[in-house]
Short mmCIF file of C-alpha atoms (C1' of nucleotides) in Angstrom, two decimals:
data_model
loop_
_atom_site.label_atom_id
_atom_site.label_comp_id
_atom_site.label_asym_id
_atom_site.label_seq_id
_atom_site.Cartn_x
_atom_site.Cartn_y
_atom_site.Cartn_z
CA MET A 18 -6.53 20.48 33.86
CA LYS A 19 -8.77 22.95 31.99
CA GLY A 20 -7.43 26.04 30.90
CA LEU A 21 -5.40 25.17 27.77
CA ASN A 22 -5.94 28.30 25.36
CA TYR A 23 -6.49 26.33 22.04
CA GLN A 24 -6.08 29.61 19.97
CA GLU A 25 -2.59 29.96 20.99
CA LEU A 26 -1.65 26.41 21.18
CA LEU A 27 -2.68 26.13 17.49
CA LYS A 28 -1.20 28.91 16.49
CA LYS A 29 2.04 28.23 17.73
CA TYR A 30 2.14 24.88 16.02
CA ASP A 31 1.13 26.81 12.97
CA LEU A 32 -2.34 25.78 12.51
CA LYS A 33 -5.49 27.94 11.97
CA ALA A 34 -8.00 28.06 14.65
CA THR A 35 -11.08 26.78 13.07
CA PRO A 36 -14.39 25.82 15.38
CA GLN A 37 -13.76 22.13 14.51
CA ARG A 38 -10.14 22.14 15.98
CA VAL A 39 -10.83 23.86 19.21
CA ILE A 40 -13.81 21.33 19.81
CA PHE A 41 -11.08 18.57 18.89
CA LEU A 42 -8.63 19.83 21.43
CA ASN A 43 -11.08 20.32 23.88
CA GLU A 44 -12.44 16.49 23.70
CA LEU A 45 -8.81 15.46 23.98
CA GLU A 46 -7.97 17.37 26.94
CA LYS A 47 -11.24 16.23 28.81
CA ASN A 48 -11.11 12.39 27.71
CA GLY A 49 -7.19 12.16 27.80
CA HIS A 50 -6.74 9.43 25.26
CA LEU A 51 -8.99 8.97 22.49
CA SER A 52 -9.05 6.73 19.28
CA ILE A 53 -10.14 8.29 16.00
CA GLU A 54 -13.29 6.62 16.31
CA GLU A 55 -14.07 7.98 19.65
CA LEU A 56 -12.60 11.32 18.92
CA GLU A 57 -15.21 11.58 15.83
CA GLU A 58 -18.07 10.25 18.06
CA LYS A 59 -17.50 13.08 20.32
CA ILE A 60 -17.04 16.03 18.03
CA LYS A 61 -20.02 14.93 16.03
CA LYS A 62 -22.22 15.39 19.21
CA ILE A 63 -21.21 18.60 19.26
CA ILE A 64 -20.90 19.84 15.72
CA PRO A 65 -22.78 16.90 13.61
CA SER A 66 -21.74 18.37 10.37
CA VAL A 67 -18.23 17.72 10.45
CA SER A 68 -16.58 15.22 7.93
CA THR A 69 -14.84 12.35 8.90
CA ALA A 70 -12.32 13.61 6.32
CA THR A 71 -11.67 16.55 8.40
CA ILE A 72 -11.36 14.39 11.40
CA TYR A 73 -8.32 12.51 9.80
CA LYS A 74 -6.93 15.64 8.03
CA ASN A 75 -6.49 17.41 11.54
CA ILE A 76 -5.32 14.50 13.18
CA ASN A 77 -2.66 13.88 10.79
CA ALA A 78 -1.92 17.76 10.41
CA MET A 79 -1.63 17.81 14.35
CA VAL A 80 0.66 14.87 14.58
CA GLU A 81 2.72 15.97 11.81
CA LYS A 82 3.25 19.60 13.61
CA GLY A 83 3.82 17.95 16.87
CA LEU A 84 0.78 19.05 18.71
CA LEU A 85 -0.40 15.58 19.15
CA SER A 86 1.50 12.36 19.92
CA GLU A 87 0.26 9.08 18.91
CA VAL A 88 0.09 6.45 21.52
CA LYS A 89 0.19 2.91 20.58
CA LEU A 90 -0.78 0.35 22.86
CA PRO A 91 -1.16 -3.44 22.89
CA ASN A 92 -4.33 -4.82 21.65
CA SER A 93 -5.70 -1.47 21.21
CA LYS A 94 -6.43 0.95 18.39
CA ASN A 95 -4.00 3.82 18.22
CA ARG A 96 -4.86 6.58 20.56
CA TYR A 97 -3.84 10.44 20.40
CA GLU A 98 -3.03 12.61 23.42
CA ILE A 99 -2.08 16.46 23.38
CA THR A 100 1.72 16.30 23.70
CA LYS A 101 3.48 16.81 27.00
CA ASP A 102 6.17 15.98 29.04
CA SER A 103 7.44 12.54 28.22
CA HIS A 104 5.50 9.75 30.42
CA ALA A 105 4.62 6.31 30.73
CA HIS A 106 0.82 4.80 30.10
CA PHE A 107 -1.07 2.38 32.01
CA ILE A 108 -3.72 0.30 30.41
CA CYS A 109 -6.00 -1.68 32.57
CA GLU A 110 -6.45 -5.18 30.90
CA LYS A 111 -10.17 -5.29 32.28
CA CYS A 112 -11.90 -2.12 31.46
CA SER A 113 -9.34 -0.49 29.09
CA LYS A 114 -8.83 2.42 30.85
CA VAL A 115 -5.48 4.32 29.90
CA GLU A 116 -4.06 6.74 32.67
CA ASP A 117 -0.67 8.72 32.29
CA LEU A 118 1.97 7.73 34.76
CA TYR A 119 4.93 9.88 35.21
CA ILE A 120 7.68 7.84 36.45
CA ASP A 121 11.21 7.93 36.65
CA ASP A 122 13.06 5.90 33.77
CA GLU A 123 16.70 6.95 34.42
CA CYS A 124 17.42 3.44 36.36
CA LEU A 125 16.73 1.68 33.25
CA LYS A 126 19.78 3.02 31.45
CA ASN A 127 22.16 1.69 34.03
CA ASN A 128 21.59 -1.82 32.97
CA ILE A 129 21.83 -1.47 29.38
CA ASP A 130 25.06 -2.69 28.10
CA LYS A 131 25.13 -1.82 24.41
CA ASN A 132 26.74 0.99 22.94
CA ILE A 133 23.54 3.07 21.82
CA VAL A 134 22.59 6.73 22.35
CA ILE A 135 19.17 6.88 23.99
CA ASN A 136 16.70 9.63 22.92
CA ASP A 137 13.68 8.55 24.54
CA ILE A 138 11.92 5.76 26.36
CA ASP A 139 8.50 4.67 25.88
CA ILE A 140 6.80 2.34 28.66
CA VAL A 141 3.33 1.02 28.74
CA ILE A 142 2.35 -0.69 31.67
CA LYS A 143 -0.23 -3.28 31.48
CA GLY A 144 -2.41 -4.60 34.42
CA ILE A 145 -5.43 -4.18 36.15
CA CYS A 146 -6.64 -0.65 37.77
CA GLU A 147 -7.52 0.01 41.22
CA GLU A 148 -11.12 -0.25 40.69
CA CYS A 149 -11.16 -3.36 38.92
CA SER A 150 -9.13 -5.09 41.39
CA LYS A 151 -11.87 -4.19 43.99
CA LYS A 152 -14.62 -5.43 41.85
CA GLU A 153 -12.64 -8.69 41.61
CA LEU A 154 -12.89 -9.50 45.36
CA MET B 1 19.94 -18.45 17.34
CA LYS B 2 19.13 -21.35 14.84
CA GLY B 3 17.76 -24.51 15.96
CA LEU B 4 14.13 -24.14 16.70
CA ASN B 5 12.17 -27.01 15.64
CA TYR B 6 9.12 -25.48 13.55
CA GLN B 7 7.10 -28.99 13.61
CA GLU B 8 7.25 -28.84 17.28
CA LEU B 9 6.78 -25.63 17.82
CA LEU B 10 3.64 -25.53 15.63
CA LYS B 11 2.30 -28.46 16.99
CA LYS B 12 2.58 -26.93 20.49
CA TYR B 13 0.28 -24.21 19.75
CA ASP B 14 -2.21 -26.34 17.87
CA LEU B 15 -1.33 -25.37 14.44
CA LYS B 16 -0.36 -27.93 11.77
CA ALA B 17 2.96 -27.63 10.14
CA THR B 18 2.74 -26.63 6.54
CA PRO B 19 5.29 -25.72 4.39
CA GLN B 20 4.30 -21.84 4.39
CA ARG B 21 4.06 -22.15 7.89
CA VAL B 22 7.96 -23.66 8.41
CA ILE B 23 9.43 -20.77 5.94
CA PHE B 24 7.22 -18.13 7.51
CA LEU B 25 8.80 -19.24 11.28
CA ASN B 26 12.29 -19.47 9.49
CA GLU B 27 12.30 -16.04 8.13
CA LEU B 28 11.06 -14.76 11.25
CA GLU B 29 13.59 -16.42 13.07
CA LYS B 30 16.51 -15.11 11.01
CA ASN B 31 15.38 -11.54 10.36
CA GLY B 32 13.80 -11.00 14.22
CA HIS B 33 11.35 -8.46 13.69
CA LEU B 34 9.30 -8.07 10.28
CA SER B 35 6.26 -6.18 9.10
CA ILE B 36 3.60 -7.95 7.34
CA GLU B 37 5.02 -6.53 3.99
CA GLU B 38 8.54 -7.70 4.81
CA LEU B 39 7.59 -10.74 5.78
CA GLU B 40 5.29 -11.33 2.71
CA GLU B 41 8.30 -10.28 0.41
CA LYS B 42 10.41 -12.74 1.91
CA ILE B 43 8.42 -15.61 1.87
CA LYS B 44 7.51 -15.07 -1.78
CA LYS B 45 10.97 -14.99 -2.59
CA ILE B 46 11.08 -18.66 -1.43
CA ILE B 47 7.48 -19.84 -2.32
CA PRO B 48 6.29 -17.24 -5.19
CA SER B 49 2.81 -18.84 -5.03
CA VAL B 50 1.88 -18.12 -1.40
CA SER B 51 -0.89 -16.05 -1.44
CA THR B 52 -1.14 -12.59 0.73
CA ALA B 53 -4.31 -13.82 2.27
CA THR B 54 -2.51 -16.81 3.87
CA ILE B 55 0.23 -14.78 5.12
CA TYR B 56 -2.66 -12.83 7.11
CA LYS B 57 -4.42 -16.00 7.93
CA ASN B 58 -1.17 -17.29 9.73
CA ILE B 59 0.03 -14.18 11.37
CA ASN B 60 -3.50 -13.92 12.74
CA ALA B 61 -3.63 -17.46 13.73
CA MET B 62 -0.09 -17.54 15.21
CA VAL B 63 -0.88 -14.35 17.26
CA GLU B 64 -4.20 -15.65 18.63
CA LYS B 65 -2.24 -18.63 19.79
CA GLY B 66 0.58 -16.86 21.51
CA LEU B 67 3.34 -18.32 19.17
CA LEU B 68 3.74 -14.55 17.67
CA SER B 69 3.88 -11.33 19.26
CA GLU B 70 3.10 -8.20 17.92
CA VAL B 71 5.50 -5.60 18.43
CA LYS B 72 4.17 -1.86 18.02
CA LEU B 73 6.81 0.59 17.47
CA PRO B 74 6.44 4.55 17.12
CA ASN B 75 6.64 5.94 13.41
CA SER B 76 6.63 2.13 12.04
CA LYS B 77 4.44 -0.41 11.08
CA ASN B 78 3.57 -3.02 13.37
CA ARG B 79 6.19 -6.00 13.52
CA TYR B 80 6.07 -9.53 14.36
CA GLU B 81 8.22 -11.99 16.29
CA ILE B 82 8.35 -15.34 17.68
CA THR B 83 7.19 -15.20 21.09
CA LYS B 84 10.21 -15.10 23.72
CA ASP B 85 10.98 -13.93 27.29
CA SER B 86 9.59 -10.36 28.15
CA HIS B 87 12.05 -8.17 26.92
CA ALA B 88 12.65 -4.26 25.59
CA HIS B 89 12.82 -3.27 22.09
CA PHE B 90 15.59 -0.60 20.89
CA ILE B 91 14.89 1.06 17.32
CA CYS B 92 17.13 3.41 16.11
CA GLU B 93 16.15 6.64 14.59
CA LYS B 94 18.43 6.61 11.89
CA CYS B 95 18.22 3.09 10.10
CA SER B 96 15.11 1.93 11.75
CA LYS B 97 16.84 -1.15 12.98
CA VAL B 98 15.18 -3.20 15.60
CA GLU B 99 17.02 -4.85 18.61
CA ASP B 100 16.16 -7.00 21.51
CA LEU B 101 16.97 -5.56 25.02
CA TYR B 102 16.99 -7.76 27.96
CA ILE B 103 16.87 -4.91 30.83
CA ASP B 104 15.82 -5.25 34.20
CA ASP B 105 12.79 -3.19 34.76
CA GLU B 106 11.97 -4.07 38.52
CA CYS B 107 13.38 -0.41 39.19
CA LEU B 108 10.45 1.10 37.68
CA LYS B 109 7.93 -0.57 39.73
CA ASN B 110 9.39 1.03 42.92
CA ASN B 111 8.32 4.84 41.96
CA ILE B 112 4.87 3.86 40.87
CA ASP B 113 2.36 5.57 43.20
CA LYS B 114 -0.76 4.48 41.96
CA ASN B 115 -2.37 1.22 43.31
CA ILE B 116 -2.31 -0.68 40.33
CA VAL B 117 -1.61 -4.53 39.63
CA ILE B 118 1.39 -4.59 37.23
CA ASN B 119 0.91 -7.83 35.00
CA ASP B 120 3.47 -6.59 32.43
CA ILE B 121 5.78 -3.83 31.10
CA ASP B 122 6.38 -2.83 27.76
CA ILE B 123 9.61 -0.64 27.01
CA VAL B 124 10.74 0.85 23.64
CA ILE B 125 13.82 2.71 23.63
CA LYS B 126 14.57 4.84 20.69
CA GLY B 127 17.67 6.32 19.93
CA ILE B 128 20.64 6.04 17.47
CA CYS B 129 22.44 2.62 17.24
CA GLU B 130 26.29 2.40 17.27
CA GLU B 131 26.93 1.85 13.51
CA CYS B 132 24.78 5.28 13.11
CA SER B 133 26.68 6.82 15.60
CA LYS B 134 30.04 6.28 14.29
CA LYS B 135 28.98 7.57 10.98
CA GLU B 136 27.96 10.41 12.12
CA LEU B 137 31.14 11.48 13.10
"C1'" DC C 11 -7.61 39.26 -0.19
"C1'" DT C 12 -5.10 35.05 0.35
"C1'" DC C 13 -4.20 30.94 1.84
"C1'" DT C 14 -5.62 27.13 4.57
"C1'" DG C 15 -9.27 24.28 6.16
"C1'" DT C 16 -14.15 21.90 5.38
"C1'" DG C 17 -17.65 18.86 3.47
"C1'" DC C 18 -18.66 15.58 0.16
"C1'" DA C 19 -18.19 11.97 -2.67
"C1'" DA C 20 -14.72 8.90 -5.14
"C1'" DA C 21 -10.89 6.30 -4.91
"C1'" DG C 22 -7.03 3.68 -2.70
"C1'" DC C 23 -4.90 0.37 -0.10
"C1'" DG C 24 -4.17 -2.90 3.42
"C1'" DT C 25 -6.93 -6.52 5.41
"C1'" DT C 26 -10.63 -10.02 5.65
"C1'" DT C 27 -13.95 -13.79 3.83
"C1'" DG C 28 -16.23 -17.42 1.28
"C1'" DC C 29 -15.45 -21.17 -1.21
"C1'" DA C 30 -13.51 -25.02 -3.61
"C1'" DA C 31 -9.36 -27.85 -4.03
"C1'" DA C 32 -5.52 -29.46 -1.61
"C1'" DC C 33 -2.99 -31.30 2.18
"C1'" DG C 34 -1.55 -32.69 7.08
"C1'" DA C 35 -2.06 -35.92 10.92
"C1'" DT D 17 -10.60 -40.41 6.31
"C1'" DC D 18 -11.41 -35.77 8.55
"C1'" DG D 19 -10.57 -31.10 9.99
"C1'" DT D 20 -7.41 -27.73 8.69
"C1'" DT D 21 -5.01 -24.78 5.49
"C1'" DT D 22 -4.39 -22.85 0.87
"C1'" DG D 23 -5.13 -19.75 -2.97
"C1'" DC D 24 -8.21 -17.04 -5.32
"C1'" DA D 25 -11.34 -13.28 -6.13
"C1'" DA D 26 -14.54 -10.70 -4.07
"C1'" DA D 27 -15.80 -8.00 -0.28
"C1'" DC D 28 -14.75 -4.63 3.55
"C1'" DG D 29 -13.65 -0.93 6.07
"C1'" DC D 30 -10.55 2.57 7.29
"C1'" DT D 31 -7.81 6.29 5.49
"C1'" DT D 32 -6.66 9.55 1.94
"C1'" DT D 33 -7.77 12.58 -2.01
"C1'" DG D 34 -9.63 16.17 -5.64
"C1'" DC D 35 -12.13 19.58 -6.04
"C1'" DA D 36 -15.44 23.80 -4.93
"C1'" DC D 37 -16.77 26.52 -1.33
"C1'" DA D 38 -16.30 28.66 3.23
"C1'" DG D 39 -13.63 30.66 6.78
"C1'" DA D 40 -9.54 32.38 9.28
"C1'" DG D 41 -6.03 35.77 9.60
#
DNA sequence: CTCTGTGCAAAGCGTTTGCAAACGA
DNA sequence: TCGTTTGCAAACGCTTTGCACAGAG
């Protein structure tokens, strides 16, 4: 997972590579899916002087350019991830952990009877993760 | 679609049947998926004296009791619907119309390799509706 | 050098809260 | 009657904005 070149990634999306942004992306890559609050907390541990406004401005700029994707989950604040191939999300209803799930959604398309053009499918699976299942026993 | 008995529905969920709530549910049943803003607008056309606080209090109470479900869609404010059987949503990227889609999601479960317990699956299909497709030609 | 990004403080806006009066059961 | 709901206004908290300065390219 390590090894994204943030300088290049930012340049590719027409954004200047500031230290704040590099740390921003690094935290996001390390942690997967973070809320604004979590992201801010993590970034401030590294550069305590970053302002909240900068966090917001960067999230908005990166989402707008397409570098980040907003992940909307039930009973949870919006989270953000570095944009990657279309994939589903799993959220554990016990520990709130979020995981990427690469599952084939072609089969869904077959049983839609409406005459629509499908561009993308967002899937969120709610359930209990392996660790939490074990704890329940 | 018409014919829900709102008095009974409210009673079933331990909520008193006030005129505001009946109109609230009526609008929601008529329109399908409404944002807070849209709901408030529609209700105020009927009872101009309702306060915004009441709208919020009712949304929160009904979601909490399970009478309403929150629908989270990409690039869109949260919408609300009267809770019904699990179903997918379609959102048209041109006209923003939202429709219910009853599709079988069993097939998704087969190709998940992780050891998780699945409780529910949320599916949002983004695309172009039939009417908008025709207009494009 | 130029333009973008940052930090700060103030403003903005959607949502919640407290309270007294009104209302449903 | 009693507990819940309503409306109002104030409070709240998250997000955005404006501006001067700093920094990237």
